[in-house]
Amino acid sequence: MKIAIVGTGYVGLVSGACFAEMGVEVTCVDINQEKIEQLKKGIIPIYEPGLDEMVLRNYREGRLHFSTQLRDCISDVEAVFSAVGTPPDEDGSADLSYVLNVAHEVGQYMNHYLVVVTKSTVPVGTAARVKAAIQEELDKRGKNIEFDVASNPEFLKEGSAIKDFMSPDRVVVGVESEHARELMTKLYRPFLLNNFRVIFTDIPSAEMIKYAANSMLATRISFMNDIANLCELVGADVNAVRKGIGSDTRIGSKFLYPGCGYGGSCFPKDVKALIKTAEQKGYPMKVLQAVEAVNEIQKNVLFNKLNAYYNGDLQGKTITLWGLAFKAETDDMREATSLVTIKKLLEAGCKVRVYDPAAMNECRRRIGDSVYYAQDIYDATLGSDALLLLTEWKQFRLPSWEVVRRSMNRPIVFDGRNIYDPSDMQAAGFEYFSIGR
Ligand code: UDX
């Protein structure tokens, strides 16, 4: 079986490598020539554990190909997956120009029956527009070729992308023909051999499921952040509260961790886009508006605690950040809390020392040399007036507190992910502040 996947971002590259791993012959297409050249050498543009090895192996064994031209491989394939970006427009709605460009290109070059699958996160109604764009091009060419569109949103998480793709909780596929249904079943059966969990729906529902899932997860986080802030005010411990409510099977224990706000390429963008879609239909999504507002506040929670500690006078203070990425196991800094925090610290006149196991280059690319990029976690705390923990990397879990304490000017820790134990920190000689405890 042969397929093409357009877009070699997170979703496209991981899907391509994983389909190839199952024996499908995959061509990954991207308009970025340099990216394609790098991929052929096994150089992966993103940090994702295990991905480089899987890409290189499948490329060498001839199941994974790279190309800058969809037209070069389209006559060979049974399906074209579109996994190009849908960045937020200025008003928060998803920008569909890349998705529609791919559709036009498919229409321009296809010459046999194809299933055109949208994997990018796109608002309800996009598949219909993809279909219209393909048909428009076929009409221009005076060709009468059958095709189907399908919607197959992706739920993989950065940092565990391969694991998530190889053994998904479920696969969601929106289809409107038996042909497309059969093809998607064939493609996904190897991933779900013993427990086939492909949920087939109509296309608009499949498009909606992705937004609803991400919005629900973001809601849980903002809800817990709100509860955590209240816990501090009433003297409760949010960790105990989290365990207490999470053991109710109706609630469940996942995604109840309070912290210094959610970031990444999905939650912020998808929550905004769903609010926008609803607004266009004249329906205000009040819960999601609050989810977003709480998250904006939460991204400032560490800065505010620090600022309150120093009575609003941070001028000239040296502040350390452990963690820049929006979460552990990635170098991704999209919508990361660190960016908001660094900006606030610099505006307040602080000197900022940062360390992250993977995101140093990404940070330099974004903000240049306005902060000091430390060699390691201990270099980062040298002469520091406070340590802010922003990302829950394993590398930060068990430092030598003795070394940290001696290197700091004042031993204070603000833990934005609740990874340390308050009594341990006190015993190690630190003033310790966390979220909701
Ligand atoms: C998310 C969804 O999980 C995934 O299904 C979808 O396909 C894409 O969006 P991702 O953005 O990779 O994946 O990250 P995720 O691990 O879900 O974390 C998102 C953010 O929420 C991070 O900033 C994380 O720190 C934060 N988070 C997560 C919390 O603050 N508390 C939690 O309990 C869980």
Coordinates of C-alpha atoms and ligand atoms in Angstrom, one line a residue, residues 154-159 164 170 210 214 217 221 225 254-267 270 326-328 392 417, ligand 1:
E154 CA -4.6 13.2 15.4
F155 CA -4.4 13.0 19.2
L156 CA -0.6 12.4 19.7
K157 CA 1.2 14.3 22.4
E158 CA 4.6 15.8 21.9
G159 CA 7.2 14.0 23.8
D164 CA 0.7 7.6 21.2
R170 CA -8.7 5.4 19.7
K210 CA -10.6 17.0 18.1
N214 CA -8.5 19.4 23.5
L217 CA -8.5 18.8 28.6
I221 CA -6.3 22.2 33.7
N225 CA -5.5 25.9 38.5
K254 CA -5.5 12.4 34.4
F255 CA -5.0 16.0 33.5
L256 CA -5.7 17.3 36.9
Y257 CA -2.3 18.7 37.7
P258 CA -2.2 22.3 38.5
G259 CA 0.7 24.4 37.4
C260 CA 1.9 27.6 35.8
G261 CA -0.5 27.3 32.9
Y262 CA -0.8 25.2 29.8
G263 CA 1.0 26.0 26.5
G264 CA 2.0 24.2 23.4
S265 CA 0.8 24.1 19.8
C266 CA -2.6 22.7 20.5
F267 CA -4.5 23.8 23.6
D270 CA -7.7 25.1 19.6
F326 CA 6.0 24.3 27.3
K327 CA 6.3 20.8 28.8
A328 CA 9.0 18.2 29.4
E392 CA 8.8 19.3 34.8
R417 CA 4.9 22.3 38.5
Ligands
UDX1 C1 -2.2 18.0 23.4 C2 -3.2 16.8 23.6 O1 -2.9 16.1 24.8 C3 -3.1 15.9 22.4 O2 -4.1 14.9 22.5 C4 -3.4 16.8 21.1 O3 -3.2 16.0 20.0 C5 -2.4 18.0 21.1 O4 -2.5 18.7 22.3 P1 0.5 18.4 23.7 O5 0.2 19.8 23.3 O6 1.6 17.7 23.1 O7 -0.9 17.5 23.4 O8 0.7 18.4 25.3 P2 0.0 17.9 26.6 O9 0.9 16.8 27.2 O10 -1.4 17.5 26.4 O11 0.2 19.2 27.6 C6 -0.4 20.4 27.2 C7 -0.1 21.5 28.3 O12 -0.9 21.2 29.4 C8 1.3 21.5 28.8 O13 1.7 22.9 28.9 C9 1.3 20.8 30.1 O14 2.3 21.3 31.0 C10 -0.1 21.3 30.6 N1 -0.7 20.3 31.6 C11 -1.0 19.0 31.2 C12 -1.0 20.8 32.9 O15 -0.8 21.9 33.2 N2 -1.6 19.9 33.7 C13 -2.0 18.6 33.4 O16 -2.5 17.9 34.3 C14 -1.6 18.2 32.1

